[in-house]
Amino acid sequence: MSDVLKTLILGSGPAGYTAAIYSARANMNPVVLAGNQPGGQLTITTDVENYPGFPEGVMGPEMMELFRKQAERFGTRVEFEVGEKVDLSQRPFKVWTNADKVYECESLIVSTGASAIYLGLENELALQGRGVSACATCDGFFFKGKRVFVVGGGDSACEEATFLTKFASEVHMLVRRDEFRASKIMGERALSNDKITVHWHTELLDVLDVSQGKVTALELQNNQTGETWQEPADGLFLAIGHKPNTEIFRGMLDMDDKGYLITKPDRTATNIPGVFACGDAQDSYYRQAITAAGTGCMAAIEAERWLEEH
Ligand code: NDP
């Protein structure tokens, strides 16, 4: 049986590492389970231009490396494992991982973040990794000189489309309304890029061609006229948002209908005393690295005070 930790942190994005920095400095000897995507979503983004302290911007993976080093400098132990099952019915809480280990902890900080959403088309899933991707930073390199499509009209879609122009010969954005959801600056950057064509009111109906084992064309529809047509394509990138990674807490922690963890007003405390939630797993509204870091700090401070009281 393992030693009981004062605090265990699930997830290694800005929320998790900030919680680790604060709790390590409070002598809580935190362990971070890095999860499925060590460093979190910023490791699959390119330039981060809106995180204070980096006037020239910083690459997402580099920033998360800095977060990790800062957490480790104060004694945080980072384990590259994924928490797969939890028992929050009694203390110490228990977390089972994919490395067949069980961690026990007095307080638990949930910073499991969110993951990319797919449209759920049968062929989209079948062709994942064969032309279909939800991460331009990871896979853009493979589309040198190719014709690629991006679904979505938010900041992610604009950022991915702009990034893909470094490799692809043509980038097409499929936007279901007649305007972007993206911030003005990101939208304008995409619109002013000669390599990007925006198709408004356009939805993806199907991805072809599974029989060839790769993306060769897309079936599209104009949702105003109902017209459908096929476009030759080499790649498809999904950028339609994210869902919180909170499935393992279902039935234990209160969550809203989309799976975001519910915390006490202006706090990170969940419905279970000693369990705190922060970052994108809990925040459906701001979803920024800086706000995730902020709530990570809050969770560590609340966990520390809670441990002192108990
Ligand atoms: P958003 O939820 O902001 O945008 C999702 C986009 O996908 C919208 O255009 C939406 O359309 C569209 N969409 C959703 N579902 C479907 C569907 N089924 N079919 C077609 N289109 C669909 O998600 P993002 O991931 O873009 O951004 C999330 C957060 O992260 C935001 O707060 C954003 O500002 C931030 N962010 C910031 C960045 C930066 O500053 N560098 C970079 C990336 C993200 P509709 O508008 O019609 O709903």
mmCIF file of C-alpha atoms and ligand atoms in Angstrom, residues 45 47-50 119 151-157 159 174-177 179-183 186 202-203 239-242 285-288, ligand 1:
data_model
loop_
_atom_site.group_PDB
_atom_site.id
_atom_site.type_symbol
_atom_site.label_atom_id
_atom_site.label_comp_id
_atom_site.label_asym_id
_atom_site.label_seq_id
_atom_site.Cartn_x
_atom_site.Cartn_y
_atom_site.Cartn_z
ATOM 1 C CA THR A 45 -0.936 24.760 -29.783
ATOM 2 C CA ASP A 47 2.297 30.583 -30.288
ATOM 3 C CA VAL A 48 0.724 31.706 -27.037
ATOM 4 C CA GLU A 49 0.468 35.455 -27.351
ATOM 5 C CA ASN A 50 -1.891 36.322 -24.529
ATOM 6 C CA LEU A 119 -18.287 15.584 -35.229
ATOM 7 C CA VAL A 151 -14.007 22.726 -39.477
ATOM 8 C CA GLY A 152 -14.964 25.515 -37.056
ATOM 9 C CA GLY A 153 -14.987 29.270 -36.767
ATOM 10 C CA GLY A 154 -13.553 29.861 -33.295
ATOM 11 C CA ASP A 155 -10.099 30.987 -32.201
ATOM 12 C CA SER A 156 -8.828 27.408 -32.477
ATOM 13 C CA ALA A 157 -10.035 27.052 -36.066
ATOM 14 C CA GLU A 159 -5.262 29.575 -35.346
ATOM 15 C CA LEU A 174 -15.803 25.356 -43.074
ATOM 16 C CA VAL A 175 -17.904 27.691 -40.926
ATOM 17 C CA ARG A 176 -21.536 26.834 -40.204
ATOM 18 C CA ARG A 177 -22.677 30.441 -39.696
ATOM 19 C CA GLU A 179 -19.483 34.879 -39.031
ATOM 20 C CA PHE A 180 -16.637 33.682 -36.878
ATOM 21 C CA ARG A 181 -16.952 33.032 -33.181
ATOM 22 C CA ALA A 182 -13.227 33.838 -33.009
ATOM 23 C CA SER A 183 -11.867 37.076 -31.589
ATOM 24 C CA MET A 186 -7.691 35.987 -35.007
ATOM 25 C CA THR A 202 -21.002 25.246 -44.852
ATOM 26 C CA GLU A 203 -21.196 21.942 -43.017
ATOM 27 C CA ALA A 239 -11.518 22.622 -34.395
ATOM 28 C CA ILE A 240 -15.059 22.749 -33.024
ATOM 29 C CA GLY A 241 -14.351 22.969 -29.326
ATOM 30 C CA HIS A 242 -13.604 20.720 -26.420
ATOM 31 C CA TYR A 285 -16.751 30.065 -19.732
ATOM 32 C CA TYR A 286 -13.227 31.515 -19.872
ATOM 33 C CA ARG A 287 -11.143 28.446 -20.842
ATOM 34 C CA GLN A 288 -7.875 30.360 -21.002
HETATM 35 P P1 NDP B 1 -15.181 27.703 -29.533
HETATM 36 O O1 NDP B 1 -16.259 27.009 -28.781
HETATM 37 O O2 NDP B 1 -14.830 29.090 -29.216
HETATM 38 O O3 NDP B 1 -15.555 27.668 -31.100
HETATM 39 C C1 NDP B 1 -16.031 26.500 -31.703
HETATM 40 C C2 NDP B 1 -16.288 26.764 -33.164
HETATM 41 O O4 NDP B 1 -16.695 25.534 -33.788
HETATM 42 C C3 NDP B 1 -17.427 27.771 -33.394
HETATM 43 O O5 NDP B 1 -17.185 28.477 -34.595
HETATM 44 C C4 NDP B 1 -18.635 26.828 -33.559
HETATM 45 O O6 NDP B 1 -19.660 27.369 -34.351
HETATM 46 C C5 NDP B 1 -18.013 25.668 -34.313
HETATM 47 N N1 NDP B 1 -18.743 24.427 -34.104
HETATM 48 C C6 NDP B 1 -19.099 23.855 -32.928
HETATM 49 N N2 NDP B 1 -19.750 22.690 -33.136
HETATM 50 C C7 NDP B 1 -19.812 22.539 -34.484
HETATM 51 C C8 NDP B 1 -20.381 21.566 -35.326
HETATM 52 N N3 NDP B 1 -20.994 20.480 -34.828
HETATM 53 N N4 NDP B 1 -20.273 21.736 -36.661
HETATM 54 C C9 NDP B 1 -19.665 22.811 -37.178
HETATM 55 N N5 NDP B 1 -19.102 23.789 -36.441
HETATM 56 C C10 NDP B 1 -19.179 23.642 -35.105
HETATM 57 O O7 NDP B 1 -13.923 26.710 -29.407
HETATM 58 P P2 NDP B 1 -12.376 27.018 -29.655
HETATM 59 O O8 NDP B 1 -11.745 25.701 -29.460
HETATM 60 O O9 NDP B 1 -12.149 27.719 -30.916
HETATM 61 O O10 NDP B 1 -11.943 27.998 -28.467
HETATM 62 C C11 NDP B 1 -12.154 27.638 -27.104
HETATM 63 C C12 NDP B 1 -11.623 28.736 -26.183
HETATM 64 O O11 NDP B 1 -10.200 28.814 -26.285
HETATM 65 C C13 NDP B 1 -12.148 30.120 -26.554
HETATM 66 O O12 NDP B 1 -12.383 30.829 -25.390
HETATM 67 C C14 NDP B 1 -11.007 30.725 -27.339
HETATM 68 O O13 NDP B 1 -10.991 32.131 -27.256
HETATM 69 C C15 NDP B 1 -9.776 30.119 -26.672
HETATM 70 N N6 NDP B 1 -8.634 30.041 -27.596
HETATM 71 C C16 NDP B 1 -7.721 31.069 -27.610
HETATM 72 C C17 NDP B 1 -6.637 31.043 -28.463
HETATM 73 C C18 NDP B 1 -5.677 32.172 -28.430
HETATM 74 O O14 NDP B 1 -6.002 33.219 -27.922
HETATM 75 N N7 NDP B 1 -4.479 32.023 -28.984
HETATM 76 C C19 NDP B 1 -6.411 29.920 -29.391
HETATM 77 C C20 NDP B 1 -7.440 28.909 -29.327
HETATM 78 C C21 NDP B 1 -8.501 28.983 -28.459
HETATM 79 P P3 NDP B 1 -20.746 28.384 -33.716
HETATM 80 O O15 NDP B 1 -19.996 29.685 -33.514
HETATM 81 O O16 NDP B 1 -21.785 28.438 -34.771
HETATM 82 O O17 NDP B 1 -21.205 27.772 -32.444
#
